[in-house]
Every structure is written in structure tokens, then in C-alpha cells.
């Protein structure tokens, strides 16, 4: 007897429906075809034990299973439940007339309980698009899949619940989530708040500008100055994610199995990889390409602490995704594209000892040591960082103050208002949504200077010995400062403030 059951395979952040055809015939043997990997080939041992422990069995006949399309590589243990239901139906142990209405996925334990799977959100989106009425999957993944409206999602704990549902018509509990209510619930309670930061008003201002214009930023300062603490609080002042951004971000995290029992992500991601990370772990890849850290920080913040300690090759592979806001991983048989539109926040000590031009410092570095240390960061990478700011340690008087600083929610209101201005300005441009994404042509169009501002910028570039690459960056940052003030025209004050945020371009830092 021939039976068809439906599962799904995830490639990149998209899913493809897989038809599992099970045929039970005279003879002996178990044949699994359709490019399964080792985890799927081993499934017959898990399925046999799970069925045995729940009063069913794999029939002692010739079982042929085809996973179509047969030329598409299938991987992972999530097909256990699909295969088990197919075998039971094809061998006549259970009766079912509704199998074709459901996508069924889940990894079986030997006692018949179900383990969570990865990629359930892309699978649910595809199931709805292809007209399936329901999706049966492990309970741990049900919230994530239930984000998709118009699809019945059933989270189950054991294989017997699935068997009883199809064979005896026993009801299963449908998982229903009010996506919008879940999404807006946790927006006003950030875990890390700027009100906890003592002093550092100029750095907070700089962070606000970076958040408002989506600018990449690098913090330079000695150990203990608060670089990491400030970076961790940046997501709390970024504008709230739109539902579309939240869905996109949740899909990527779903593919790597980081969404268990969470549902839709409402907070922007903050990723902080260790400096020993490999280039594949950062940009994504592997035999079956998985998203890397830059894709997991899509629509959020990627924080690289101690930037010069990262291997130079790792930093260089980040240059193209920073520009294109997506990363394409090519293999001989297929190509996968992951989105990677993130804000880069980096921090570094100014020298190997951590102190720069400080007469009271316990250790100082020679100019040649400093040059070698700073030379680890290439010019083209620095070229993609708009704001460089020096962070100085907070004096004791500020640390011991009881007064709290301005909270993240208040700062975020100003940032969101500035972003809305930019959204209106770039409404007709396809790939530009905020100031940091402007190219040279758009900078000339939206960052016009009056004569006095031009003269100020000219004097600054000559006196501070700023490089040509700093010119466009200063204009972009000045445009954001003007947006925070809700002013259309750029003036000298905006330019003067933007010039301060180019520390690494000055002579004496990088030659």
C-alpha cells in the first residue's frame, strides 16, 4: 500500500515542501531514497523503538521510502515523525483520510516523545503559502510556528497524540497566539537601560546619533572606561522593530534553533562574538550553510569587543556584507543568501597596554607598538565606520552620584522621530532607509552646505589632517544631527559636532 505524508526542508531562510512516499510491499528490506543524510538514515532505529514502546511495530516487509524532490538534499532528524506516520498508515496499522492536509515534522525519542526541531517558522510560512490547513510539530516549537496567521498549529508531546488524532479522530489542542499583542508587550522594558550609566554624557549623545542614523561606531578608550557597558545598552534606544523586521529576524533565529518557546522576537538582537571566532562562524557557511553572527544580528547590533584582537582575515570578510547588507554563500550544488543589515559597534584600547598619552598610566606603549597595534584594522574596514569616539574613564564624583541619567525610553523617542524623517526622505529609494545607507550621489543631494559651513569643514580637514574618506562620513553624521533637531538645512553647529567624531582619522592615531 502506498501513502504520502508531507514534511519540509529548509534552505537559507526559505522552506521547500518534501513529499514522503511510503510503500509497503511483499519481501524484506528497508530502503530510504531521495538524498537523505546520515541523521535521516539512522531514523529507522529511533522509529522502531518509539513504535515498539507505544504498542505498534515496523512491519517485517519490504518498505520503500522516497523523499521527493529526490534531487534535493535532506538533512536532520526532524523527519522522524513524518516517516513514522507514513509507515504506520502504509502498513494499515492506522487509518487516515486527512494526511494530505497537514505538514508533519518532529524528532522522536526512543519512548515516543518528541524533541524540538529547527526552522519551524519558515516551514509554517511555506505550509500556509501552499494551502495546507495544519502543521503538526513538537510542543516546544508551537509558539514559533503559531506566529503565522491562517494555519492551524498543533504542538504535540508524544507520537501517540498524533496517531490518535489521525486514527481515532481524538482532538489536539491548537496553539493560538495574538502576534501583535505579544509583539508590543515587551517594548518599553529594556533589560539594559541608559539610566544606569553614570556620567559619559558626550558618549551617550554619540550613541543617540549612531542609533538615529544607523551609523557604525567604534569606541576607543582605556580598560574600565565603560565601552562594553555602553554598547550593551545601544539596542534599548534603537527604534522598535516593525512587524516585518521582527518576522525576518525571527526566521533567521528559527533556522538555527534559537527560538524555543519564544514566539515572535520583539527585541532587536545584540550579538557579541569572542575575538577567536572564525570567518565561517562570523559570515555563515559550512557544508550545509548556516547563518553566521552577522546574519543573527540582522536588524540589530553586532558588537566586536577588542577589535584589533580579531584575526585580520575575519574582519576583511565582513567588508562586503557591511556594504551590501546581505551575504551570499555559494556551494557547488546551491547558493544561499542570508540578510545581514546590522549596526556594527566596535570597541578597542588605544594601544596594546590599554593607555594612550596618559602620564599616570601604569604601562605605556611606544609609538611603533601603537602603530603596529592600530595597523591590524585595515583602512577599508575603518572606511565603513562613520563615528569614532574616545571614551574616557568616569571620575569618582560622577560614579558616586545618586542622580540617575536619562532613561532609554526617552532617548528612543527622539531616535524614532529622527528615523521617521529619514523614512519619509528616502521613501522613493529602494535600498536606502536611513542616513548611513546614503551613497555619494545622495549625500550631495541631501547634505547641502552653506558657505560658512563649507569653510568650517575645509579648515577642519586641513588643520586636523582629516583624510578624504572622512569628508562623506562627516556629512552623513551631520545630516543625522540635523534630523535629531528636526532641521532640514545643515549648519555650522552640525558640522562642528560631526567633526569631533572622527578620532581615528587625525594625525597621531593612524598614519
PDB file of C-alpha atoms in Angstrom, residues 106-226:
ATOM      1  CA  UNK A 106       9.396  16.182  14.670  1.00  0.00           C
ATOM      2  CA  UNK A 107      12.351  14.248  16.098  1.00  0.00           C
ATOM      3  CA  UNK A 108      11.444  11.082  18.005  1.00  0.00           C
ATOM      4  CA  UNK A 109      12.926   9.882  21.274  1.00  0.00           C
ATOM      5  CA  UNK A 110      13.008   6.106  21.883  1.00  0.00           C
ATOM      6  CA  UNK A 111       9.984   6.346  24.207  1.00  0.00           C
ATOM      7  CA  UNK A 112       7.911   8.132  21.531  1.00  0.00           C
ATOM      8  CA  UNK A 113       8.197  11.657  22.963  1.00  0.00           C
ATOM      9  CA  UNK A 114       9.108  14.500  20.595  1.00  0.00           C
ATOM     10  CA  UNK A 115      12.239  16.655  20.615  1.00  0.00           C
ATOM     11  CA  UNK A 116      12.272  20.246  19.235  1.00  0.00           C
ATOM     12  CA  UNK A 117      13.292  20.942  15.631  1.00  0.00           C
ATOM     13  CA  UNK A 118      14.862  23.917  13.836  1.00  0.00           C
ATOM     14  CA  UNK A 119      13.347  26.156  11.165  1.00  0.00           C
ATOM     15  CA  UNK A 120       9.699  25.721  12.130  1.00  0.00           C
ATOM     16  CA  UNK A 121       8.778  29.335  11.258  1.00  0.00           C
ATOM     17  CA  UNK A 122       9.939  29.163   7.584  1.00  0.00           C
ATOM     18  CA  UNK A 123       8.189  25.749   7.352  1.00  0.00           C
ATOM     19  CA  UNK A 124       4.926  27.222   8.703  1.00  0.00           C
ATOM     20  CA  UNK A 125       5.114  30.164   6.252  1.00  0.00           C
ATOM     21  CA  UNK A 126       5.617  27.743   3.336  1.00  0.00           C
ATOM     22  CA  UNK A 127       2.826  25.415   4.555  1.00  0.00           C
ATOM     23  CA  UNK A 128       0.356  28.303   4.580  1.00  0.00           C
ATOM     24  CA  UNK A 129       1.513  29.504   1.135  1.00  0.00           C
ATOM     25  CA  UNK A 130       0.978  26.011  -0.329  1.00  0.00           C
ATOM     26  CA  UNK A 131      -2.551  25.683   1.061  1.00  0.00           C
ATOM     27  CA  UNK A 132      -2.032  23.157   3.901  1.00  0.00           C
ATOM     28  CA  UNK A 133      -4.633  23.512   6.635  1.00  0.00           C
ATOM     29  CA  UNK A 134      -2.410  22.495   9.550  1.00  0.00           C
ATOM     30  CA  UNK A 135       1.121  21.913  10.878  1.00  0.00           C
ATOM     31  CA  UNK A 136       1.863  19.204  13.472  1.00  0.00           C
ATOM     32  CA  UNK A 137       5.179  19.636  15.300  1.00  0.00           C
ATOM     33  CA  UNK A 138       6.808  19.333  18.770  1.00  0.00           C
ATOM     34  CA  UNK A 139       5.232  21.439  21.528  1.00  0.00           C
ATOM     35  CA  UNK A 140       8.476  23.402  22.139  1.00  0.00           C
ATOM     36  CA  UNK A 141       8.233  24.876  18.613  1.00  0.00           C
ATOM     37  CA  UNK A 142       4.475  25.514  18.538  1.00  0.00           C
ATOM     38  CA  UNK A 143       4.610  29.185  19.661  1.00  0.00           C
ATOM     39  CA  UNK A 144       7.114  29.989  16.948  1.00  0.00           C
ATOM     40  CA  UNK A 145       5.023  28.391  14.169  1.00  0.00           C
ATOM     41  CA  UNK A 146       1.765  29.892  15.508  1.00  0.00           C
ATOM     42  CA  UNK A 147       3.017  33.374  14.503  1.00  0.00           C
ATOM     43  CA  UNK A 148       1.669  32.527  11.022  1.00  0.00           C
ATOM     44  CA  UNK A 149      -1.993  33.510  10.774  1.00  0.00           C
ATOM     45  CA  UNK A 150      -4.447  31.242   8.916  1.00  0.00           C
ATOM     46  CA  UNK A 151      -2.617  27.981   9.732  1.00  0.00           C
ATOM     47  CA  UNK A 152      -3.748  25.518  12.410  1.00  0.00           C
ATOM     48  CA  UNK A 153      -0.693  24.731  14.547  1.00  0.00           C
ATOM     49  CA  UNK A 154      -0.736  21.678  16.822  1.00  0.00           C
ATOM     50  CA  UNK A 155       2.093  21.275  19.342  1.00  0.00           C
ATOM     51  CA  UNK A 156       2.353  17.638  20.452  1.00  0.00           C
ATOM     52  CA  UNK A 157       4.436  15.897  23.127  1.00  0.00           C
ATOM     53  CA  UNK A 158       4.241  12.237  22.020  1.00  0.00           C
ATOM     54  CA  UNK A 159       3.670  10.201  18.853  1.00  0.00           C
ATOM     55  CA  UNK A 160       0.527   8.630  20.381  1.00  0.00           C
ATOM     56  CA  UNK A 161      -1.250  12.040  20.281  1.00  0.00           C
ATOM     57  CA  UNK A 162      -0.608  12.179  16.511  1.00  0.00           C
ATOM     58  CA  UNK A 163      -1.685   8.546  15.971  1.00  0.00           C
ATOM     59  CA  UNK A 164      -4.930   9.079  17.951  1.00  0.00           C
ATOM     60  CA  UNK A 165      -5.641  12.302  16.048  1.00  0.00           C
ATOM     61  CA  UNK A 166      -5.474  10.580  12.651  1.00  0.00           C
ATOM     62  CA  UNK A 167      -6.716   7.089  13.583  1.00  0.00           C
ATOM     63  CA  UNK A 168      -9.423   7.789  16.181  1.00  0.00           C
ATOM     64  CA  UNK A 169     -10.208  11.460  15.489  1.00  0.00           C
ATOM     65  CA  UNK A 170      -9.118  12.471  19.022  1.00  0.00           C
ATOM     66  CA  UNK A 171      -8.859  16.279  19.230  1.00  0.00           C
ATOM     67  CA  UNK A 172      -5.488  18.003  19.673  1.00  0.00           C
ATOM     68  CA  UNK A 173      -5.043  21.392  21.308  1.00  0.00           C
ATOM     69  CA  UNK A 174      -4.398  24.126  18.762  1.00  0.00           C
ATOM     70  CA  UNK A 175      -1.745  26.739  19.635  1.00  0.00           C
ATOM     71  CA  UNK A 176      -3.121  30.240  19.067  1.00  0.00           C
ATOM     72  CA  UNK A 177      -1.071  33.417  19.546  1.00  0.00           C
ATOM     73  CA  UNK A 178      -2.126  37.040  19.193  1.00  0.00           C
ATOM     74  CA  UNK A 179       1.001  38.063  17.296  1.00  0.00           C
ATOM     75  CA  UNK A 180       0.520  41.827  17.643  1.00  0.00           C
ATOM     76  CA  UNK A 181      -0.214  41.703  21.386  1.00  0.00           C
ATOM     77  CA  UNK A 182       2.860  39.514  22.005  1.00  0.00           C
ATOM     78  CA  UNK A 183       4.973  41.809  19.852  1.00  0.00           C
ATOM     79  CA  UNK A 184       4.094  45.106  21.567  1.00  0.00           C
ATOM     80  CA  UNK A 185       4.053  43.688  25.126  1.00  0.00           C
ATOM     81  CA  UNK A 186       7.768  43.905  25.955  1.00  0.00           C
ATOM     82  CA  UNK A 187       8.830  47.049  24.072  1.00  0.00           C
ATOM     83  CA  UNK A 188       9.019  49.522  26.979  1.00  0.00           C
ATOM     84  CA  UNK A 189      11.035  47.435  29.417  1.00  0.00           C
ATOM     85  CA  UNK A 190      14.617  47.164  28.112  1.00  0.00           C
ATOM     86  CA  UNK A 191      16.895  44.832  30.074  1.00  0.00           C
ATOM     87  CA  UNK A 192      19.841  47.270  29.927  1.00  0.00           C
ATOM     88  CA  UNK A 193      18.944  50.947  30.372  1.00  0.00           C
ATOM     89  CA  UNK A 194      20.957  54.113  29.772  1.00  0.00           C
ATOM     90  CA  UNK A 195      19.725  55.471  33.124  1.00  0.00           C
ATOM     91  CA  UNK A 196      22.229  53.068  34.771  1.00  0.00           C
ATOM     92  CA  UNK A 197      25.199  54.862  33.131  1.00  0.00           C
ATOM     93  CA  UNK A 198      26.924  57.463  35.339  1.00  0.00           C
ATOM     94  CA  UNK A 199      28.448  60.449  33.532  1.00  0.00           C
ATOM     95  CA  UNK A 200      29.591  59.829  29.909  1.00  0.00           C
ATOM     96  CA  UNK A 201      27.087  62.394  28.586  1.00  0.00           C
ATOM     97  CA  UNK A 202      29.077  63.040  25.400  1.00  0.00           C
ATOM     98  CA  UNK A 203      29.282  59.295  24.653  1.00  0.00           C
ATOM     99  CA  UNK A 204      25.529  58.884  25.254  1.00  0.00           C
ATOM    100  CA  UNK A 205      24.937  61.719  22.796  1.00  0.00           C
ATOM    101  CA  UNK A 206      27.193  59.947  20.294  1.00  0.00           C
ATOM    102  CA  UNK A 207      25.273  56.690  20.765  1.00  0.00           C
ATOM    103  CA  UNK A 208      22.000  58.549  20.189  1.00  0.00           C
ATOM    104  CA  UNK A 209      23.320  59.942  16.889  1.00  0.00           C
ATOM    105  CA  UNK A 210      24.576  56.477  15.812  1.00  0.00           C
ATOM    106  CA  UNK A 211      21.171  54.920  16.604  1.00  0.00           C
ATOM    107  CA  UNK A 212      19.237  57.706  14.841  1.00  0.00           C
ATOM    108  CA  UNK A 213      21.179  57.400  11.573  1.00  0.00           C
ATOM    109  CA  UNK A 214      22.057  53.677  11.713  1.00  0.00           C
ATOM    110  CA  UNK A 215      25.771  54.612  11.747  1.00  0.00           C
ATOM    111  CA  UNK A 216      28.510  52.106  12.521  1.00  0.00           C
ATOM    112  CA  UNK A 217      30.534  53.266  15.525  1.00  0.00           C
ATOM    113  CA  UNK A 218      33.876  52.491  17.184  1.00  0.00           C
ATOM    114  CA  UNK A 219      34.607  53.294  20.847  1.00  0.00           C
ATOM    115  CA  UNK A 220      38.255  53.877  21.771  1.00  0.00           C
ATOM    116  CA  UNK A 221      39.354  54.063  25.386  1.00  0.00           C
ATOM    117  CA  UNK A 222      41.346  52.504  28.239  1.00  0.00           C
ATOM    118  CA  UNK A 223      40.171  49.441  30.214  1.00  0.00           C
ATOM    119  CA  UNK A 224      37.268  50.152  32.578  1.00  0.00           C
ATOM    120  CA  UNK A 225      36.079  53.288  30.760  1.00  0.00           C
ATOM    121  CA  UNK A 226      32.651  51.702  30.126  1.00  0.00           C
TER     122      UNK A 226
END
